[in-house]
Tab-separated table of C-alpha atoms and ligand atoms in Angstrom:
chain	number	residue	atom	x	y	z
A	121	MET	CA	49.177	-26.757	-12.265
A	122	MET	CA	47.577	-23.601	-13.714
A	123	LYS	CA	44.152	-24.931	-12.716
A	124	LEU	CA	45.295	-25.523	-9.164
A	125	LEU	CA	46.485	-21.926	-8.881
A	126	LEU	CA	43.393	-20.473	-10.485
A	127	ILE	CA	40.879	-21.928	-8.025
A	128	PRO	CA	42.309	-20.212	-4.900
A	129	LEU	CA	42.601	-16.991	-6.911
A	130	ILE	CA	38.926	-17.153	-7.913
A	131	LEU	CA	37.914	-17.891	-4.328
A	132	LEU	CA	40.016	-14.967	-3.124
A	133	TYR	CA	38.338	-12.689	-5.667
A	134	PHE	CA	34.836	-13.670	-4.556
A	135	SER	CA	35.556	-13.507	-0.850
A	136	ALA	CA	37.099	-10.047	-1.304
A	137	PHE	CA	33.821	-8.958	-2.906
A	138	SER	CA	31.427	-10.654	-0.486
A	139	GLN	CA	33.148	-9.218	2.558
A	140	GLY	CA	33.974	-5.910	0.882
A	141	ASP	CA	33.117	-2.488	2.154
A	142	TYR	CA	29.564	-1.847	0.981
A	143	LYS	CA	30.192	1.862	1.267
A	144	SER	CA	32.460	1.579	-1.755
A	145	PHE	CA	29.355	0.990	-3.901
A	146	VAL	CA	27.591	4.098	-2.664
A	147	ASN	CA	28.940	6.535	-5.249
A	148	ASP	CA	28.831	9.272	-2.593
A	149	LYS	CA	25.048	9.249	-2.620
A	150	ASP	CA	23.679	8.504	0.847
A	151	ASN	CA	20.164	8.316	-0.542
A	152	GLU	CA	21.111	5.154	-2.441
A	153	TYR	CA	22.576	3.380	0.585
A	154	TYR	CA	20.762	1.963	3.606
A	155	GLN	CA	21.842	0.186	6.752
A	156	SER	CA	19.301	-1.004	9.307
A	157	GLN	CA	19.730	-0.185	12.962
A	158	SER	CA	17.543	-3.106	14.027
A	159	PHE	CA	15.364	-5.917	12.662
A	160	TYR	CA	11.835	-6.736	13.779
A	161	PRO	CA	10.919	-10.403	14.125
A	162	VAL	CA	8.523	-11.822	11.549
A	163	LYS	CA	6.279	-14.127	13.493
A	164	ASP	CA	4.941	-17.357	11.962
A	165	PHE	CA	1.198	-17.115	11.620
A	166	ASN	CA	-0.938	-20.229	11.502
A	167	ILE	CA	-1.717	-20.410	7.788
A	168	GLU	CA	-4.340	-23.112	8.238
A	169	ALA	CA	-6.175	-20.919	10.734
A	170	ILE	CA	-6.071	-17.944	8.361
A	171	CYS	CA	-7.386	-20.086	5.489
A	172	LYS	CA	-9.951	-21.975	7.606
A	173	GLY	CA	-13.109	-20.509	6.041
A	174	THR	CA	-14.536	-21.824	2.781
A	175	LYS	CA	-15.342	-18.270	1.702
A	176	ALA	CA	-13.943	-14.824	2.465
A	177	LYS	CA	-16.281	-12.703	4.540
A	178	ASN	CA	-13.756	-9.892	4.780
A	179	VAL	CA	-11.166	-8.498	2.398
A	180	ILE	CA	-8.230	-6.379	3.536
A	181	LEU	CA	-6.376	-4.914	0.568
A	182	PHE	CA	-2.941	-3.362	1.082
A	183	ILE	CA	-1.641	-1.102	-1.654
A	184	GLY	CA	1.987	-0.084	-1.454
A	185	ASP	CA	2.030	2.880	-3.793
A	186	GLY	CA	5.101	2.571	-6.007
A	187	MET	CA	6.089	-0.792	-4.506
A	188	GLY	CA	7.750	-3.018	-7.087
A	189	THR	CA	9.672	-6.215	-6.395
A	190	SER	CA	12.912	-4.206	-5.841
A	191	GLN	CA	11.232	-2.132	-3.152
A	192	VAL	CA	9.985	-5.295	-1.479
A	193	TYR	CA	13.370	-6.975	-1.676
A	194	ALA	CA	15.146	-3.859	-0.391
A	195	ALA	CA	12.824	-3.811	2.633
A	196	LEU	CA	13.295	-7.563	3.119
A	197	THR	CA	17.069	-7.119	3.041
A	198	ALA	CA	16.835	-4.187	5.467
A	199	ASN	CA	14.908	-6.427	7.838
A	200	GLY	CA	17.523	-9.162	7.835
A	201	GLY	CA	15.865	-11.383	5.227
A	202	SER	CA	12.210	-11.591	6.226
A	203	LEU	CA	8.973	-9.691	5.822
A	204	TYR	CA	5.330	-10.463	6.561
A	205	MET	CA	4.319	-9.759	2.962
A	206	THR	CA	6.733	-12.290	1.489
A	207	SER	CA	5.543	-14.889	4.009
A	208	LEU	CA	2.054	-14.914	2.460
A	209	LYS	CA	1.506	-18.256	0.782
A	210	PHE	CA	0.222	-17.221	-2.656
A	211	SER	CA	1.792	-14.755	-5.045
A	212	GLY	CA	1.453	-13.444	-8.571
A	213	PHE	CA	2.171	-10.433	-10.760
A	214	SER	CA	-0.045	-7.543	-11.821
A	215	LYS	CA	0.411	-5.729	-15.130
A	216	THR	CA	-0.032	-2.058	-14.448
A	217	ASN	CA	-0.211	-0.314	-17.848
A	218	SER	CA	-3.080	2.168	-17.951
A	219	GLY	CA	-5.803	2.740	-20.588
A	220	SER	CA	-3.892	5.714	-21.949
A	221	ASP	CA	-0.227	5.084	-21.168
A	222	TYR	CA	2.405	2.374	-21.009
A	223	VAL	CA	3.323	3.812	-17.583
A	224	THR	CA	0.396	4.405	-15.262
A	225	ASP	CA	-0.170	7.091	-12.652
A	226	SER	CA	-1.778	6.325	-9.298
A	227	GLY	CA	-5.205	7.549	-10.435
A	228	ALA	CA	-5.505	5.034	-13.295
A	229	GLY	CA	-3.627	2.396	-11.257
A	230	GLY	CA	-5.911	2.787	-8.249
A	231	THR	CA	-9.029	2.907	-10.399
A	232	ALA	CA	-8.058	-0.339	-12.191
A	233	ILE	CA	-7.835	-2.152	-8.859
A	234	ALA	CA	-10.848	-0.400	-7.330
A	235	CYS	CA	-13.254	-0.539	-10.316
A	236	GLY	CA	-11.904	-3.299	-12.597
A	237	LYS	CA	-11.337	-1.254	-15.763
A	238	LYS	CA	-8.302	0.383	-17.305
A	239	THR	CA	-8.680	4.119	-17.650
A	240	TYR	CA	-6.623	7.171	-18.565
A	241	ASN	CA	-3.913	8.586	-16.348
A	242	TYR	CA	-5.237	11.038	-13.711
A	243	ALA	CA	-8.745	9.522	-13.774
A	244	ILE	CA	-10.415	8.768	-10.434
A	245	GLY	CA	-13.162	6.106	-10.493
A	246	VAL	CA	-14.246	7.007	-14.028
A	247	ASP	CA	-13.722	5.169	-17.336
A	248	MET	CA	-12.000	6.344	-20.532
A	249	ASP	CA	-15.068	8.506	-21.300
A	250	THR	CA	-15.149	9.998	-17.760
A	251	VAL	CA	-18.249	7.941	-16.890
A	252	PRO	CA	-18.305	6.972	-13.182
A	253	MET	CA	-17.687	3.302	-12.370
A	254	VAL	CA	-18.748	1.393	-9.247
A	255	SER	CA	-15.852	0.518	-6.987
A	256	ILE	CA	-15.342	-2.639	-4.929
A	257	LEU	CA	-15.841	-0.527	-1.824
A	258	GLU	CA	-19.176	0.797	-3.100
A	259	LEU	CA	-20.276	-2.714	-4.127
A	260	ALA	CA	-19.404	-3.985	-0.647
A	261	GLU	CA	-21.321	-1.120	0.932
A	262	LYS	CA	-24.422	-1.885	-1.195
A	263	LYS	CA	-24.354	-5.503	-0.030
A	264	GLY	CA	-24.376	-4.506	3.619
A	265	LEU	CA	-20.686	-4.987	4.347
A	266	SER	CA	-18.836	-2.394	6.394
A	267	THR	CA	-16.173	-0.423	4.565
A	268	GLY	CA	-13.055	1.505	5.460
A	269	MET	CA	-9.902	3.108	4.190
A	270	VAL	CA	-6.596	3.995	5.793
A	271	ALA	CA	-3.819	5.984	4.088
A	272	THR	CA	-0.637	7.756	5.056
A	273	ALA	CA	-1.289	10.396	2.368
A	274	ALA	CA	-4.303	12.714	2.335
A	275	ILE	CA	-7.418	10.549	2.164
A	276	THR	CA	-8.380	12.569	-0.940
A	277	HIS	CA	-5.148	11.537	-2.718
A	278	ALA	CA	-5.363	9.414	-5.878
A	279	THR	CA	-5.189	5.900	-4.414
A	280	PRO	CA	-7.879	6.152	-1.694
A	281	ALA	CA	-9.902	8.527	-3.900
A	282	SER	CA	-10.155	5.779	-6.570
A	283	PHE	CA	-12.182	3.612	-4.173
A	284	MET	CA	-14.573	6.318	-3.142
A	285	ALA	CA	-14.735	9.214	-5.578
A	286	HIS	CA	-15.500	9.791	-9.225
A	287	ASN	CA	-13.675	12.608	-10.879
A	288	ARG	CA	-12.119	13.302	-14.250
A	289	ASP	CA	-8.952	14.657	-12.595
A	290	ARG	CA	-7.176	13.484	-9.463
A	291	ASN	CA	-6.127	17.057	-8.667
A	292	ASN	CA	-9.715	18.143	-7.906
A	293	TYR	CA	-9.185	17.409	-4.219
A	294	GLU	CA	-12.047	19.523	-2.893
A	295	GLU	CA	-14.523	17.874	-5.276
A	296	ILE	CA	-13.135	14.489	-4.284
A	297	ALA	CA	-13.688	15.367	-0.596
A	298	LEU	CA	-17.348	16.042	-1.392
A	299	ASP	CA	-17.725	12.502	-2.676
A	300	PHE	CA	-16.986	11.189	0.841
A	301	LEU	CA	-20.329	12.644	1.918
A	302	LYS	CA	-22.121	10.783	-0.843
A	303	THR	CA	-21.159	7.378	0.513
A	304	ASP	CA	-21.655	5.463	3.723
A	305	ILE	CA	-18.046	4.502	4.317
A	306	ASP	CA	-17.813	3.480	7.977
A	307	ILE	CA	-14.299	4.573	8.795
A	308	PHE	CA	-11.573	6.513	7.056
A	309	ILE	CA	-8.251	7.554	8.507
A	310	GLY	CA	-5.636	9.695	6.802
A	311	GLY	CA	-4.501	13.227	6.137
A	312	GLY	CA	-6.311	15.824	4.042
A	313	ARG	CA	-8.308	17.791	6.633
A	314	ASP	CA	-7.850	21.015	4.635
A	315	HIS	CA	-9.736	19.566	1.661
A	316	PHE	CA	-12.725	19.184	3.992
A	317	ALA	CA	-12.362	22.283	6.171
A	318	SER	CA	-10.465	25.005	4.295
A	319	ARG	CA	-12.339	25.035	1.055
A	320	LYS	CA	-12.900	27.530	-1.731
A	321	ASP	CA	-16.706	27.039	-1.447
A	322	LYS	CA	-16.494	27.819	2.326
A	323	ARG	CA	-18.385	24.647	3.197
A	324	ASN	CA	-17.160	22.862	6.298
A	325	LEU	CA	-17.345	19.195	5.453
A	326	LEU	CA	-16.226	18.209	8.952
A	327	ASP	CA	-19.487	19.668	10.274
A	328	GLU	CA	-21.391	17.996	7.461
A	329	LEU	CA	-19.797	14.650	8.288
A	330	ALA	CA	-20.714	15.135	11.962
A	331	LYS	CA	-24.322	15.899	10.923
A	332	LYS	CA	-24.309	12.660	8.928
A	333	GLY	CA	-23.457	10.833	12.154
A	334	TYR	CA	-19.702	10.598	11.941
A	335	GLN	CA	-17.418	10.969	14.887
A	336	VAL	CA	-14.875	13.402	13.437
A	337	CYS	CA	-11.501	13.589	15.187
A	338	ASP	CA	-7.924	14.497	14.447
A	339	SER	CA	-6.074	11.977	16.567
A	340	LEU	CA	-5.828	8.237	16.765
A	341	ASN	CA	-5.712	8.592	20.548
A	342	THR	CA	-9.389	9.594	20.653
A	343	SER	CA	-11.441	6.580	21.628
A	344	ILE	CA	-14.062	5.600	19.127
A	345	SER	CA	-17.619	6.035	20.366
A	346	LYS	CA	-19.691	5.963	17.177
A	347	ASP	CA	-20.364	3.505	14.360
A	348	LYS	CA	-18.993	5.919	11.765
A	349	VAL	CA	-15.651	7.557	12.151
A	350	ALA	CA	-13.502	10.046	10.207
A	351	VAL	CA	-9.992	10.573	11.558
A	352	PHE	CA	-7.888	13.329	9.992
A	353	THR	CA	-4.355	12.795	11.208
A	354	ALA	CA	-2.902	15.745	9.207
A	355	SER	CA	-4.066	18.921	7.487
A	356	GLY	CA	-2.299	17.788	4.307
A	357	HIS	CA	-0.316	14.600	4.002
A	358	ASN	CA	1.053	12.790	7.056
A	359	PRO	CA	4.779	13.128	7.682
A	360	GLU	CA	7.067	10.336	6.514
A	361	ALA	CA	7.320	7.056	8.460
A	362	LYS	CA	10.082	7.980	10.874
A	363	TYR	CA	8.097	11.034	12.099
A	364	ARG	CA	4.559	9.636	12.104
A	365	LYS	CA	5.704	6.619	14.185
A	366	ASN	CA	3.163	3.757	14.086
A	367	MET	CA	0.267	5.709	12.611
A	368	LEU	CA	-0.438	3.166	9.876
A	369	PRO	CA	-0.417	-0.006	12.025
A	370	ILE	CA	-2.477	1.751	14.740
A	371	ALA	CA	-4.951	3.069	12.185
A	372	THR	CA	-5.224	-0.389	10.609
A	373	GLN	CA	-6.026	-1.847	14.059
A	374	LYS	CA	-8.662	0.823	14.766
A	375	ALA	CA	-10.322	0.204	11.384
A	376	ILE	CA	-10.373	-3.593	11.844
A	377	ASP	CA	-11.795	-3.231	15.391
A	378	LEU	CA	-14.686	-1.148	14.114
A	379	LEU	CA	-15.371	-2.938	10.824
A	380	SER	CA	-15.250	-6.467	12.242
A	381	LYS	CA	-18.373	-5.741	14.305
A	382	ASN	CA	-20.435	-6.264	11.169
A	383	LYS	CA	-21.559	-9.883	10.853
A	384	ASN	CA	-21.925	-9.469	7.062
A	385	GLY	CA	-18.211	-8.760	6.746
A	386	PHE	CA	-16.133	-5.815	5.581
A	387	PHE	CA	-13.850	-4.358	2.950
A	388	LEU	CA	-10.825	-2.376	4.086
A	389	MET	CA	-8.168	-0.730	1.903
A	390	VAL	CA	-4.875	0.213	3.567
A	391	GLU	CA	-2.370	2.300	1.615
A	392	GLY	CA	1.331	2.673	2.226
A	393	SER	CA	1.145	5.915	0.270
A	394	GLN	CA	4.648	7.227	0.629
A	395	ILE	CA	6.730	4.356	-0.740
A	396	ASP	CA	6.030	6.137	-4.034
A	397	TRP	CA	7.342	9.461	-2.768
A	398	GLY	CA	10.594	7.852	-1.747
A	399	GLY	CA	10.800	6.595	-5.349
A	400	HIS	CA	10.095	10.028	-6.852
A	401	ASP	CA	12.757	11.544	-4.607
A	402	ASN	CA	15.177	8.669	-5.301
A	403	ASP	CA	15.365	8.343	-1.519
A	404	LEU	CA	16.190	4.709	-0.664
A	405	PRO	CA	15.827	5.101	3.135
A	406	GLN	CA	12.312	6.467	2.653
A	407	VAL	CA	11.377	3.678	0.220
A	408	ILE	CA	12.582	1.080	2.705
A	409	GLU	CA	11.104	2.606	5.851
A	410	GLU	CA	7.724	3.175	4.215
A	411	THR	CA	7.641	-0.411	2.943
A	412	LEU	CA	8.559	-1.756	6.395
A	413	ASP	CA	5.852	0.455	7.902
A	414	MET	CA	3.196	-1.089	5.642
A	415	ASP	CA	4.566	-4.546	6.483
A	416	LYS	CA	3.955	-3.813	10.187
A	417	ALA	CA	0.370	-2.797	9.357
A	418	LEU	CA	0.056	-6.119	7.530
A	419	ALA	CA	1.120	-7.931	10.731
A	420	VAL	CA	-1.898	-6.321	12.470
A	421	ALA	CA	-4.204	-7.653	9.732
A	422	LEU	CA	-2.659	-11.143	9.885
A	423	GLU	CA	-3.183	-11.214	13.644
A	424	PHE	CA	-6.887	-10.553	13.067
A	425	ALA	CA	-7.128	-12.995	10.121
A	426	GLU	CA	-5.616	-15.798	12.164
A	427	LYS	CA	-8.355	-15.468	14.771
A	428	ASN	CA	-11.089	-14.788	12.233
A	429	GLY	CA	-10.416	-17.483	9.581
A	430	GLU	CA	-12.643	-15.800	6.977
A	431	THR	CA	-10.423	-12.899	5.893
A	432	LEU	CA	-8.704	-12.626	2.559
A	433	ILE	CA	-5.601	-10.426	2.699
A	434	ILE	CA	-4.030	-9.075	-0.485
A	435	VAL	CA	-0.838	-7.029	-0.712
A	436	THR	CA	0.011	-5.348	-3.982
A	437	ALA	CA	1.002	-2.064	-5.623
A	438	ASP	CA	-0.441	0.240	-8.250
A	439	HIS	CA	2.927	0.533	-10.057
A	440	GLU	CA	6.673	0.665	-9.445
A	441	CYS	CA	8.389	4.005	-8.888
A	442	GLY	CA	11.988	5.050	-9.365
A	443	GLY	CA	13.186	2.127	-11.542
A	444	LEU	CA	14.970	0.816	-8.492
A	445	SER	CA	17.755	-1.724	-8.867
A	446	LEU	CA	19.608	-3.419	-6.038
A	447	LYS	CA	23.320	-3.515	-6.751
A	448	ASN	CA	24.712	-4.934	-3.538
A	449	GLY	CA	23.784	-5.573	0.036
A	450	SER	CA	23.878	-7.845	3.038
A	451	LEU	CA	20.981	-9.825	4.430
A	452	GLU	CA	22.915	-10.415	7.625
A	453	LYS	CA	23.705	-6.756	8.226
A	454	GLY	CA	20.557	-5.251	6.686
A	455	ILE	CA	22.522	-3.290	4.113
A	456	VAL	CA	21.122	-2.244	0.749
A	457	VAL	CA	23.062	-0.522	-2.019
A	458	ALA	CA	20.769	0.606	-4.826
A	459	GLU	CA	20.422	2.815	-7.821
A	460	PHE	CA	17.340	4.559	-9.214
A	461	SER	CA	16.940	4.942	-12.963
A	462	THR	CA	14.149	7.511	-13.071
A	463	LEU	CA	12.313	10.079	-10.958
A	464	ASP	CA	9.015	8.687	-12.229
A	465	HIS	CA	6.945	5.517	-12.317
A	466	THR	CA	7.935	2.546	-14.469
A	467	SER	CA	5.873	-0.080	-16.299
A	468	VAL	CA	7.378	-3.180	-14.690
A	469	MET	CA	4.893	-5.719	-13.254
A	470	VAL	CA	4.304	-5.492	-9.538
A	471	PRO	CA	3.950	-8.325	-7.018
A	472	VAL	CA	0.689	-9.530	-5.523
A	473	PHE	CA	0.820	-11.500	-2.282
A	474	ALA	CA	-2.278	-13.141	-0.808
A	475	ILE	CA	-3.450	-15.331	2.046
A	476	GLY	CA	-6.849	-16.483	3.304
A	477	PRO	CA	-9.926	-18.020	1.676
A	478	GLY	CA	-9.669	-17.450	-2.128
A	479	ALA	CA	-6.000	-16.440	-1.999
A	480	GLU	CA	-4.977	-19.177	-4.462
A	481	LYS	CA	-6.792	-17.245	-7.187
A	482	PHE	CA	-4.070	-14.595	-7.002
A	483	THR	CA	-1.312	-16.778	-8.439
A	484	GLY	CA	-0.154	-16.160	-11.993
A	485	VAL	CA	0.350	-13.074	-14.160
A	486	TYR	CA	-2.698	-10.925	-14.853
A	487	GLU	CA	-3.903	-7.365	-15.475
A	488	ASN	CA	-4.339	-5.069	-12.477
A	489	THR	CA	-8.089	-4.969	-13.282
A	490	SER	CA	-8.298	-8.657	-12.464
A	491	ILE	CA	-7.572	-7.901	-8.795
A	492	PHE	CA	-10.998	-6.214	-8.721
A	493	ASP	CA	-12.621	-9.256	-10.362
A	494	LYS	CA	-10.974	-11.665	-7.930
A	495	MET	CA	-11.984	-9.623	-4.871
A	496	LYS	CA	-15.539	-9.379	-6.168
A	497	VAL	CA	-15.773	-13.160	-6.623
A	498	ALA	CA	-14.131	-13.807	-3.247
A	499	LEU	CA	-16.703	-11.644	-1.440
A	500	GLY	CA	-19.578	-12.893	-3.581
A	501	LEU	CA	-20.535	-9.377	-4.654
B	815	MG	MG1	-1.219	6.664	-3.526
B	816	ZN	ZN1	3.939	8.442	-7.966
């Protein structure tokens, strides 16, 4: 008899919770609650077409700065249960500890992925002894591939800088800008114009880029007329996702259009830079909207990869940020109730999603440096 009474009571308890008012979990903090206004459809791409080639001619690497599994799942929930990144067929985990610290910064995290070696926090493309290392982008360039970078931060910021510059300290932005002139990168799009044009040494690197043959512009609306392009979409960093609209997906499309003209192939790095800033600010809406924004840029890459058949796409992060935990939510309503545990990065492993020729190599648990090794092998560099 007791048992018979208990079952309906238990059911009542659970249904009260599952249909409860999610707002009651908010703890009066709007920045830890999110409800979507709309979902975007996640289209089914033809996986066989994307993986058709026996070898990857092109690599498109997406780095969601500060994007751990909680950030991904929060975005997935906010989009009604689906994302492009989680639809990629192969997945693994990357261990992000740096050469100097249990918790990495974006300099050491970016450098590990870009150059294949762990280094100290704040390092940019240099090893533990500040000796410059060759990045995957530079290797690709040497082998005649086209190269590009797209970021929503300043292009001189730690993550893109790790692929291009060599500096003992990520804060040396004006020195890092100079390194852009030492390479032959074909296209870069991001903020950071001031590091090129309003400098302490009075040099105008925009003019110097133009002299080197670059089309230098400050808007994505300008049509591309040269083989080399530098687009500065902001004097500093770009505004957050809701204000910059579709800058990242549009920039990704522009970069792919230009780079894919090279028959030898290309390497492109796309950064969702500001997921991390949402984490530092413990701002759940920003974390989610920035992650969704990068997911839309990924859709652009998948569209290309489906037609191309020789493109390896990787989506990962340099580290987690905010110690985000998801306490409640609704996949049907796109509601996320979360709590951050820190204003800084954490050491938790981050996801790696991959699709295309060579993508199966990205399954398992490995060091962040191994992403460099796998990309190098995939491109035959
Ligand atoms: Mg970054
Ligand atoms: Zn950060």
